[in-house]
Amino acid sequence: MTETHKPRRPGLTDRQADRPWLFRTYAGHSTASASNQLYRGNLAKGQTGLSVAFDLPTQTGYDSDHELARGEVGKVGVPVSHLGDMRALFDQIPLDQMNTSMTINATAPWLLALYITVAEEQGADISALQGTVQNDLIKEYLSRGTYICPPRPSLRMITDVAAYTREHLPKWNPMNVCSYHLQEAGATPEQELAFALATAVAVLDDLQAKVPAEHFPAMVGRISFFVNAGIRFVTEMCKMRAFVELWDEITETRYGVDNPKFRRFRYGVQVNSLGLTEQQPENNVYRILLEMLAVTLSKNARARAVQLPAWNEALGLPRPWDQQWSLRMQQILAFETDLLEYGDLFDGNPAVSARVDALKQGARHELDQIDAMGGAVEAIGHMKRQLVEANAERIARIETSETTVIGVNRYTAAEPSPLTSGPEAIMVADPEAEADQIERLVAWRGGRDDRAIEAALAAVRDAARTGANIMPPSIAAARAGVTTGEWGDVVRAAFGQYRAPTGVSRHPSNRTEGLDEIRAAVDAASDRLGRRLRFLVGKPGLDGHSNGAEQIAARARDCGMEIAYDGIRLTPAEIVAACQEQEPHVLGLSILSGSHVPLLEDLMGRMQAAGLAHIPVVAGGIIPEDDAARLRSLGVARVYTPKDFELTRIMFDIVELADPQAVAAE
């Protein structure tokens, strides 16, 4: 039977099916060359856009050989220290034919400058470049931690990028308001809506002064969003419809945008990685599929780009096969089902309309509070406290089984999974990658024109000081061969560094129900110790995922311990100094970037040298069992992974480590 005589499937209309969303995989690891091979392989399998993950030194403006970069190079993304790395990353990938999303924030002007320079070297028409830099710093202060500067200069650089792309990269999205990490940090749907929209408003308010009035509506239309989709997929679908309606309302009433095209809510999505479980990880395949439905089923609120995590990301670095499995999930939905052949499936549904209205009402209430404080920048401390409290409530519901998580707190008996057996169940980062990256970085520095470097850095410094747009001198610096760390050092010197609020008050919360036994144990131990049991929580390295550290600190506080937690990005030397000053009974470390072994090797050696080996050390993170054994051999007293979700049980461990007699006495 020929194509033209195929029988029509029931329900199929005469119109053509909609085009599918962009298929992406968030990827990058080890080195630029290794990541390039991964990208080209994924594109060959049918991926239609790139989503670049950068490592933590690149995200925070450090070169790969900086002290803070130790153990972090190539761990959670690809290291890009200079133009040579960016060339290797996109080798044989024509950038004028690609739609590239770069998850980069504090160093967004710099990475975009490198990207533009590589495109120029490829002979591309720069005005044809399509893609996105995330470039959202407010959520970095709230949830992800890869900021460099205080909020005001960070906002200025966001709008510098936007103003530059208006003139030179008309198809580029200069900012991707990212609510993804807000949900990871515990945000309710109403908070995710409000905090993201407040961020967009702060950016647009600042951008108005940098863009001619006649061009401003089009710039509003180029602001995009990047959201999270959780397992409660009906609520998540309604959340996306609420996003669409609230954004349309804000852009029309606040900014007077008449053209509906420029009021369209455009978003990409990664579904919820926080909900992926280490226990029975094969169940994560179903979670990912259901979460994808939340952002694809409703045509009027459908994502323009979707990237899915791999089923085994709670265990470690996924292999190319694991990423392929997630890509195929998207392709089956788009090409095998009839989803794209229909209009919106939920218009006029009373249950959906009621849920959307309730979400909008809750979001407006949150927005009113933020507006009363002067906007998102001024409300960062308030929003951070709200997130910490919401996340504590979420975790408590899982602990008490009020929220069911299959395989974690219900139906925990299971057969061993054949998917997780064997030495190659996850991909291991190349242990030689860091040394290789540093060797090439040193060679790069040695082959440059020093005078050209100094002149380029002086121009960046001058732009930062005078308020000129940071992009033109950054592009010139990229061409000259400036490194990521050198650019970052100029920015740090010009604007100052910043430590965001932790959101963890030293005063106990009202969430003490069910904590009577552990509070009594803390009191008894404190009596024996002669002072209140003191617990120091530290975040060594560049890992900015602070949710776990915040919740451990908050629960320890509510259990009656005296806590010390100063936030992220501490060197091992700074943590040892804090131990000398604070004299804690137990030291707890949170590391989720995979750099736990080198960081703990360094820290445990320093603790020994400083005469502090008597202080028990506990560590938490995504830590494979072989690594956990290595940490225990270094003297780490306890190792916790995502499967250890019962925080109160961890608190009992801390009491026992501080005073081994306390638990026995109780």
XYZ file of C-alpha atoms in Angstrom:
666
model
C 0.000 0.000 0.000
C 1.434 3.383 -0.946
C 1.771 6.272 1.494
C -1.132 8.165 -0.135
C -3.576 5.271 0.326
C -2.980 4.501 3.973
C -6.287 4.382 5.878
C -6.849 7.341 8.183
C -6.513 6.509 11.852
C -9.643 7.211 13.895
C -9.709 10.792 15.167
C -6.988 12.066 12.839
C -7.813 15.485 11.445
C -6.831 16.779 8.016
C -4.173 19.098 9.388
C -0.562 17.992 9.687
C 0.805 16.939 13.048
C 2.623 19.587 15.048
C 6.386 19.677 14.944
C 7.887 18.036 18.023
C 9.853 19.914 20.637
C 13.659 19.995 20.579
C 15.167 16.737 21.848
C 18.106 17.425 24.124
C 20.339 15.607 26.573
C 22.144 17.571 29.273
C 25.712 16.399 28.860
C 29.377 17.186 29.294
C 32.189 15.547 31.252
C 35.942 14.963 31.609
C 37.377 17.048 28.748
C 36.187 19.097 25.791
C 37.300 16.369 23.353
C 35.481 13.604 25.234
C 32.330 15.725 25.430
C 32.541 16.507 21.719
C 32.497 12.779 20.949
C 29.440 12.376 23.192
C 27.615 15.276 21.490
C 28.294 13.999 18.003
C 27.142 10.519 19.017
C 23.904 11.884 20.495
C 23.225 14.004 17.408
C 23.704 10.934 15.237
C 21.053 9.139 17.337
C 18.445 11.802 16.585
C 19.033 14.448 19.230
C 18.035 17.802 17.688
C 19.713 20.286 20.042
C 22.655 20.478 22.402
C 22.501 21.160 26.136
C 25.955 21.795 27.532
C 26.853 21.015 31.141
C 29.961 22.851 32.355
C 32.073 21.776 35.302
C 32.053 23.774 38.531
C 35.337 25.675 38.014
C 34.025 26.895 34.644
C 30.679 27.838 36.186
C 32.294 29.833 38.986
C 35.054 31.534 36.997
C 38.149 29.571 38.005
C 40.819 27.924 35.906
C 41.246 24.172 36.203
C 44.447 24.521 38.229
C 42.996 26.841 40.896
C 43.031 25.577 44.493
C 39.233 25.475 44.645
C 39.086 23.455 41.405
C 40.945 20.485 42.881
C 38.881 17.356 42.391
C 36.142 19.247 40.544
C 37.577 19.343 37.014
C 35.317 17.553 34.524
C 33.121 16.060 37.272
C 29.655 17.570 36.708
C 30.318 18.916 33.235
C 32.973 19.854 30.738
C 35.893 22.148 31.667
C 36.283 25.163 29.377
C 39.259 27.249 30.408
C 39.936 29.095 27.136
C 39.180 29.372 23.437
C 41.067 26.166 22.644
C 38.714 24.173 24.867
C 35.667 25.734 23.214
C 37.055 24.882 19.765
C 37.524 21.256 20.812
C 34.048 21.119 22.370
C 32.330 22.017 19.087
C 34.778 20.466 16.640
C 32.929 19.344 13.468
C 29.626 20.693 14.835
C 28.494 23.627 12.642
C 27.236 26.177 15.148
C 25.130 28.105 12.621
C 23.066 24.918 12.143
C 22.768 24.088 15.838
C 20.444 25.140 18.657
C 22.681 25.160 21.724
C 21.588 25.595 25.316
C 24.427 26.441 27.689
C 23.661 26.015 31.376
C 25.900 28.821 32.526
C 25.117 31.732 34.818
C 27.841 33.753 36.574
C 30.220 33.293 33.641
C 27.512 33.511 30.958
C 29.029 36.621 29.300
C 32.372 34.847 29.070
C 31.120 31.508 27.731
C 28.918 33.272 25.187
C 31.968 35.286 24.129
C 33.927 32.063 23.578
C 30.989 30.522 21.670
C 30.707 33.564 19.392
C 34.455 33.487 18.739
C 34.401 29.806 17.756
C 31.415 30.440 15.467
C 33.358 33.276 13.810
C 36.313 30.938 13.289
C 33.947 28.434 11.647
C 32.863 31.162 9.237
C 29.325 31.293 10.617
C 26.982 34.220 10.264
C 26.818 35.330 13.899
C 23.322 36.743 13.454
C 22.136 33.214 12.587
C 23.225 31.641 15.876
C 20.382 30.033 17.815
C 20.430 28.963 21.424
C 20.299 30.061 25.021
C 22.529 31.013 27.891
C 20.766 30.396 31.189
C 22.196 33.605 32.688
C 19.926 33.532 35.759
C 21.824 34.593 38.859
C 18.961 35.065 41.310
C 18.211 31.365 41.437
C 21.942 30.775 42.003
C 21.713 32.679 45.286
C 18.640 30.667 46.209
C 19.448 27.128 45.192
C 22.438 26.303 42.993
C 25.331 28.398 44.309
C 27.412 29.118 41.190
C 27.345 32.877 41.663
C 30.446 35.098 41.779
C 29.367 38.669 42.500
C 26.712 40.392 44.615
C 23.207 40.552 43.129
C 23.251 44.079 41.674
C 26.348 43.731 39.448
C 25.168 40.244 38.508
C 21.851 41.714 37.330
C 23.775 44.316 35.355
C 25.758 41.605 33.505
C 22.559 39.656 32.736
C 21.075 42.667 30.999
C 24.402 43.463 29.306
C 24.147 40.073 27.599
C 20.511 40.714 26.672
C 21.260 44.159 25.215
C 24.192 42.774 23.209
C 22.207 39.892 21.737
C 19.404 42.263 20.703
C 21.841 44.014 18.414
C 24.056 41.160 17.247
C 22.351 37.764 17.886
C 18.657 38.299 17.088
C 17.797 34.577 17.329
C 19.539 34.013 20.664
C 17.733 33.744 24.006
C 19.810 35.936 26.345
C 18.282 34.615 29.538
C 16.590 31.424 30.616
C 14.755 32.128 33.874
C 15.416 28.899 35.726
C 12.863 27.616 38.184
C 14.254 24.094 37.843
C 16.562 24.366 40.842
C 13.900 26.130 42.881
C 11.809 22.964 42.858
C 14.944 20.928 43.612
C 15.428 23.196 46.650
C 11.923 22.407 47.871
C 9.754 25.102 46.274
C 6.029 24.520 46.220
C 4.385 24.985 42.796
C 3.178 28.425 43.919
C 6.688 29.421 45.028
C 8.226 28.103 41.817
C 5.794 30.202 39.793
C 6.262 33.346 41.862
C 10.029 33.260 42.386
C 10.702 32.627 38.679
C 8.311 35.343 37.521
C 9.763 37.800 40.065
C 13.216 37.088 38.651
C 12.023 37.776 35.110
C 10.431 41.049 36.263
C 13.677 42.148 37.935
C 15.603 41.504 34.721
C 13.090 43.244 32.459
C 12.889 46.271 34.773
C 16.680 46.646 34.511
C 16.754 45.912 30.778
C 14.312 48.712 29.954
C 17.067 51.288 30.453
C 19.396 49.491 28.005
C 17.080 48.868 25.056
C 15.301 51.409 22.818
C 11.619 51.552 23.710
C 10.516 50.416 20.260
C 12.627 47.235 20.616
C 11.670 46.391 24.186
C 8.547 44.268 23.408
C 10.633 42.035 21.149
C 13.182 41.640 23.957
C 10.377 40.603 26.304
C 9.581 37.943 23.720
C 13.144 36.622 23.871
C 13.110 35.878 27.595
C 12.699 32.135 27.990
C 12.226 29.874 30.992
C 13.628 26.554 32.161
C 11.385 24.591 34.479
C 11.150 21.424 36.502
C 8.431 18.810 36.165
C 7.823 16.634 39.205
C 6.009 13.364 39.720
C 2.599 14.905 40.537
C 2.159 15.338 36.831
C -1.421 16.669 36.866
C -0.395 19.480 39.206
C 2.761 20.040 37.152
C 0.734 20.296 33.937
C -1.581 22.793 35.624
C 1.469 24.696 36.857
C 2.665 25.091 33.280
C -0.750 26.398 32.190
C -0.602 28.840 35.124
C 2.872 29.951 33.989
C 1.503 30.647 30.491
C -1.431 32.704 31.773
C 0.504 34.657 34.422
C 3.313 35.542 31.989
C 0.789 36.758 29.436
C -0.837 38.870 32.148
C 2.445 40.360 33.443
C 3.869 41.212 30.040
C 0.646 42.891 28.945
C -0.229 44.834 32.117
C 3.226 45.668 33.501
C 5.098 46.211 30.239
C 2.335 47.049 27.783
C 3.316 44.370 25.267
C 0.516 44.291 22.684
C 1.811 41.609 20.337
C 0.677 38.155 21.616
C 3.761 36.612 19.985
C 6.004 38.529 22.382
C 3.876 37.527 25.361
C 4.225 33.824 24.654
C 5.644 31.773 27.521
C 8.526 29.859 25.941
C 10.197 27.225 28.040
C 12.444 24.228 28.090
C 12.343 21.555 30.733
C 14.352 18.943 32.522
C 12.216 16.613 34.571
C 12.860 16.205 38.258
C 16.246 14.702 39.112
C 15.603 15.184 42.832
C 12.919 12.501 42.716
C 15.204 9.863 41.196
C 15.928 7.195 43.779
C 19.018 5.171 44.535
C 16.718 2.430 45.804
C 15.177 0.337 43.006
C 16.580 2.774 40.416
C 14.840 0.999 37.540
C 11.614 2.633 38.796
C 13.074 5.962 37.720
C 12.251 5.126 34.095
C 8.541 5.350 34.928
C 9.053 8.546 36.917
C 10.835 10.213 34.013
C 8.107 9.198 31.552
C 5.263 10.453 33.753
C 7.057 13.729 34.416
C 7.616 14.227 30.687
C 3.852 13.952 30.131
C 3.319 16.993 32.374
C 5.091 19.255 29.882
C 3.931 17.668 26.627
C 0.256 16.672 26.991
C -1.177 20.206 27.073
C -0.571 21.797 23.671
C -1.157 25.352 24.939
C 1.519 24.867 27.600
C 3.862 22.481 25.780
C 7.619 22.752 26.239
C 9.715 23.916 23.288
C 12.650 21.772 24.394
C 12.831 18.723 26.646
C 15.867 17.109 28.205
C 15.474 14.025 30.347
C 17.824 12.700 33.002
C 18.996 9.119 32.850
C 17.409 6.484 35.067
C 20.616 5.908 37.057
C 21.715 9.473 37.837
C 21.152 8.884 41.560
C 23.918 6.272 41.322
C 26.538 8.190 39.376
C 27.483 9.381 35.899
C 25.173 7.878 33.229
C 26.616 6.057 30.249
C 25.824 6.957 26.616
C 23.390 4.009 26.533
C 21.509 5.413 29.543
C 21.194 8.803 27.842
C 20.048 7.079 24.641
C 17.266 5.340 26.581
C 15.928 8.711 27.762
C 16.207 10.145 24.241
C 14.228 7.214 22.826
C 11.488 7.915 25.394
C 10.987 11.359 23.863
C 11.098 10.045 20.316
C 8.499 7.338 20.982
C 6.090 9.889 22.473
C 6.602 12.327 19.592
C 6.676 9.947 16.634
C 4.804 6.764 17.599
C 1.847 8.198 19.512
C -0.813 10.532 18.131
C -0.219 13.276 20.718
C 0.927 15.885 18.185
C -2.132 15.396 15.967
C -4.583 17.078 18.364
C -5.290 20.462 19.849
C -5.151 21.096 23.571
C -6.640 18.169 25.463
C -7.544 20.124 28.606
C -9.251 23.318 27.463
C -12.594 23.598 29.213
C -11.822 20.885 31.764
C -13.289 22.179 35.064
C -10.866 20.267 37.288
C -7.887 21.634 35.380
C -9.276 25.167 35.334
C -9.874 25.107 39.087
C -6.356 23.857 39.828
C -4.800 26.441 37.506
C -6.781 29.232 39.160
C -5.706 28.082 42.636
C -2.045 27.995 41.590
C -2.298 31.464 40.074
C -3.911 32.828 43.225
C -1.153 31.353 45.407
C 1.555 32.662 43.080
C 0.050 36.169 43.071
C 0.127 36.165 46.878
C 3.844 35.273 46.826
C 4.506 37.913 44.155
C 2.759 40.574 46.227
C 5.056 39.788 49.164
C 8.151 40.046 46.963
C 6.941 43.313 45.420
C 6.363 44.749 48.899
C 10.021 44.037 49.696
C 11.209 45.923 46.626
C 11.476 43.081 44.140
C 13.405 39.837 43.726
C 16.898 41.209 44.398
C 15.877 42.703 47.740
C 13.842 39.599 48.641
C 16.623 37.016 48.182
C 16.922 36.357 51.926
C 13.153 35.972 52.271
C 12.896 33.588 49.318
C 15.833 31.503 50.587
C 14.206 31.058 54.006
C 10.945 30.070 52.328
C 12.712 27.405 50.273
C 14.557 25.910 53.251
C 11.308 25.686 55.223
C 9.355 24.193 52.310
C 12.094 21.617 51.701
C 12.131 20.652 55.383
C 8.394 20.020 55.208
C 8.823 17.938 52.037
C 11.498 15.754 53.648
C 9.447 15.341 56.823
C 6.486 14.080 54.781
C 8.717 11.421 53.188
C 10.174 10.412 56.562
C 6.715 9.917 58.067
C 5.420 8.225 54.868
C 2.793 10.918 54.442
C 4.333 11.199 50.976
C 4.841 7.788 49.382
C 8.023 7.089 47.441
C 7.975 3.563 46.050
C 11.067 1.603 46.990
C 12.077 4.180 49.600
C 9.382 4.248 52.278
C 6.901 1.752 50.816
C 7.248 -1.519 48.901
C 10.918 -1.616 49.775
C 11.334 -5.383 49.300
C 12.679 -5.975 45.791
C 14.641 -8.326 43.605
C 18.249 -7.325 42.836
C 18.357 -5.255 39.674
C 20.376 -6.748 36.798
C 20.693 -3.201 35.412
C 22.905 -2.097 38.298
C 25.167 -5.133 38.509
C 28.703 -5.301 37.216
C 31.595 -2.853 37.191
C 30.262 -0.875 34.207
C 26.770 -0.124 35.545
C 27.656 3.575 35.583
C 30.297 5.570 33.767
C 33.317 6.624 35.810
C 34.945 9.960 35.084
C 38.410 9.611 33.608
C 40.794 9.896 36.583
C 43.478 11.337 34.304
C 41.215 14.022 32.849
C 42.084 16.680 35.430
C 45.829 16.302 34.947
C 45.384 16.328 31.173
C 43.234 19.471 31.343
C 45.766 21.275 33.541
C 48.668 20.287 31.288
C 46.898 21.741 28.260
C 45.950 24.862 30.223
C 49.580 25.493 31.166
C 50.625 25.007 27.547
C 47.905 27.428 26.418
C 49.146 30.120 28.772
C 52.693 29.590 27.565
C 51.794 30.184 23.937
C 50.062 33.564 24.283
C 50.995 37.161 23.615
C 51.264 38.547 27.160
C 50.857 42.126 26.032
C 47.633 41.302 24.198
C 46.348 39.477 27.282
C 47.034 42.451 29.562
C 45.350 44.855 27.151
C 42.298 42.610 26.834
C 41.935 42.220 30.609
C 42.355 45.973 31.081
C 39.451 46.541 28.677
C 37.223 44.130 30.647
C 38.267 45.870 33.875
C 37.468 49.272 32.401
C 34.014 48.156 31.205
C 33.224 46.759 34.645
C 34.291 50.032 36.276
C 32.536 52.425 33.901
C 29.306 50.510 33.353
C 29.957 49.885 29.649
C 28.536 46.676 28.216
C 30.728 43.769 29.344
C 30.241 41.728 26.152
C 32.467 43.499 23.554
C 35.630 43.446 25.719
C 34.840 39.861 26.762
C 34.730 38.784 23.106
C 38.016 40.598 22.475
C 39.495 38.823 25.502
C 38.311 35.460 24.185
C 40.032 36.112 20.853
C 43.239 37.161 22.631
C 43.408 33.906 24.595
C 42.336 35.046 28.071
C 41.368 32.184 30.390
C 38.160 31.663 32.339
C 39.963 32.254 35.630
C 41.581 35.459 34.422
C 38.219 36.840 33.284
C 36.663 35.719 36.581
C 39.424 37.364 38.626
C 38.785 40.714 36.920
C 35.061 40.443 37.651
C 35.708 39.468 41.283
C 38.096 42.387 41.740
C 35.681 44.855 40.127
C 32.461 43.842 41.850
C 33.568 41.958 44.959
C 32.710 38.441 46.043
C 29.516 37.477 47.802
C 28.239 34.861 50.228
C 24.532 34.235 49.821
C 22.224 33.754 52.818
C 21.923 30.127 53.922
C 18.255 30.334 54.877
C 19.047 28.339 58.036
C 18.204 30.252 61.191
C 20.035 29.355 64.397
C 16.681 29.419 66.200
C 14.665 26.164 66.320
C 11.593 25.912 64.110
C 8.185 24.705 65.217
C 8.788 21.331 63.522
C 9.689 19.375 66.656
C 6.877 16.824 66.570
C 8.325 13.334 66.783
C 11.728 14.598 67.956
C 11.276 14.058 71.715
C 13.582 11.019 71.875
C 16.428 12.582 69.899
C 16.111 15.879 71.783
C 16.457 13.982 75.061
C 19.536 12.198 73.694
C 21.074 15.535 72.668
C 20.382 16.983 76.117
C 21.935 13.969 77.856
C 25.006 14.063 75.629
C 25.380 17.794 76.181
C 25.283 17.259 79.951
C 28.048 14.669 79.713
C 30.124 16.851 77.389
C 29.845 19.814 79.708
C 28.471 22.109 77.012
C 25.844 22.042 74.276
C 26.645 19.469 71.579
C 28.070 21.480 68.682
C 27.812 20.304 65.070
C 29.737 22.043 62.285
C 28.389 21.575 58.747
C 30.767 22.350 55.875
C 30.547 22.504 52.085
C 34.079 21.995 50.703
C 34.939 22.628 47.065
C 32.786 24.347 44.485
C 29.629 22.234 44.813
C 26.761 24.662 45.313
C 23.987 22.099 45.816
C 23.361 23.095 49.415
C 19.923 21.525 49.979
C 21.274 18.522 51.873
C 23.612 20.568 54.053
C 20.820 23.017 54.862
C 18.400 20.282 55.866
C 20.978 18.459 58.000
C 21.835 21.734 59.755
C 18.161 22.632 60.253
C 17.280 19.197 61.662
C 20.320 19.256 63.998
C 19.164 22.657 65.230
C 15.618 21.406 65.826
C 17.040 18.432 67.734
C 18.691 20.830 70.171
C 22.252 20.893 68.854
C 24.250 24.060 68.489
C 24.957 24.379 64.782
C 27.517 26.229 62.706
C 26.857 26.468 58.971
C 28.306 29.295 56.886
C 27.286 28.144 53.420
C 29.085 26.932 50.340
C 32.471 27.066 48.657
C 34.971 26.492 51.460
C 38.504 25.188 51.057
C 39.679 22.316 53.286
C 41.995 24.816 54.983
C 39.037 27.085 55.810
C 37.064 24.165 57.254
C 40.019 23.152 59.446
C 40.328 26.752 60.628
C 36.610 26.753 61.481
C 37.092 23.567 63.520
C 39.927 25.214 65.446
C 37.775 28.240 66.153
C 34.392 26.572 66.762
C 35.604 23.389 68.523
C 32.722 21.241 67.252
C 32.054 17.773 68.601
C 31.285 16.457 65.091
C 32.114 17.770 61.605
C 29.681 17.031 58.763
C 30.588 17.524 55.107
C 28.254 17.597 52.090
C 29.711 17.026 48.598
C 27.483 16.175 45.643
C 29.814 16.919 42.737
C 31.726 13.631 42.854
C 34.900 15.225 44.243
C 34.528 13.616 47.670
C 37.689 11.471 47.541
C 40.315 14.169 46.757
C 38.620 16.727 49.002
C 38.380 14.330 51.948
C 41.956 13.142 51.427
C 43.094 16.740 51.668
C 40.886 17.621 54.621
C 41.620 14.516 56.712
C 45.351 15.107 56.276
C 44.950 18.709 57.408
C 42.826 17.660 60.392
C 45.546 15.224 61.460
C 48.295 17.828 61.059
C 46.297 20.376 63.072
C 45.777 17.986 65.978
C 42.054 17.678 65.251
C 41.883 13.961 64.436
C 39.729 13.439 67.543
C 36.789 15.245 65.879
C 34.594 12.654 64.123
C 33.924 13.446 60.449
C 30.790 12.367 58.578
C 30.241 12.847 54.842
C 27.234 12.798 52.548
C 26.792 12.827 48.780
C 26.349 10.654 45.709
C 29.104 8.274 46.798
C 29.552 4.809 45.245
C 30.316 2.019 47.716
C 33.952 1.666 46.577
C 34.469 5.363 47.279
C 32.670 5.050 50.611
C 35.112 2.311 51.624
C 37.985 4.588 50.618
C 36.590 7.418 52.754
C 36.188 5.113 55.739
C 39.811 4.021 55.338
C 40.782 7.706 55.574
C 39.053 7.896 58.945
C 35.617 9.193 57.930
C 33.268 7.886 60.618
C 30.023 7.704 58.607
C 29.157 7.958 54.919
C 25.618 8.833 53.815
C 24.075 8.641 50.340
C 20.605 9.601 48.995
C 19.160 6.337 50.333
C 19.731 7.655 53.872
C 16.654 9.865 53.809
C 15.744 9.535 57.509
C 17.433 12.604 58.950
C 16.557 11.824 62.555
C 18.437 8.532 62.317
C 21.476 10.510 61.139
C 21.023 12.786 64.154
C 21.262 9.765 66.479
C 24.521 8.822 64.740
C 25.890 12.313 65.384
C 24.969 12.100 69.065
C 26.678 8.723 69.348
C 29.823 10.023 67.648
C 29.941 13.073 69.913
C 29.418 11.003 73.063
C 29.380 7.222 72.581
C 27.806 6.790 76.043
C 24.780 8.953 75.265
C 22.774 6.536 73.106
C 23.563 3.584 75.363
C 22.462 5.608 78.391
C 19.201 6.515 76.755
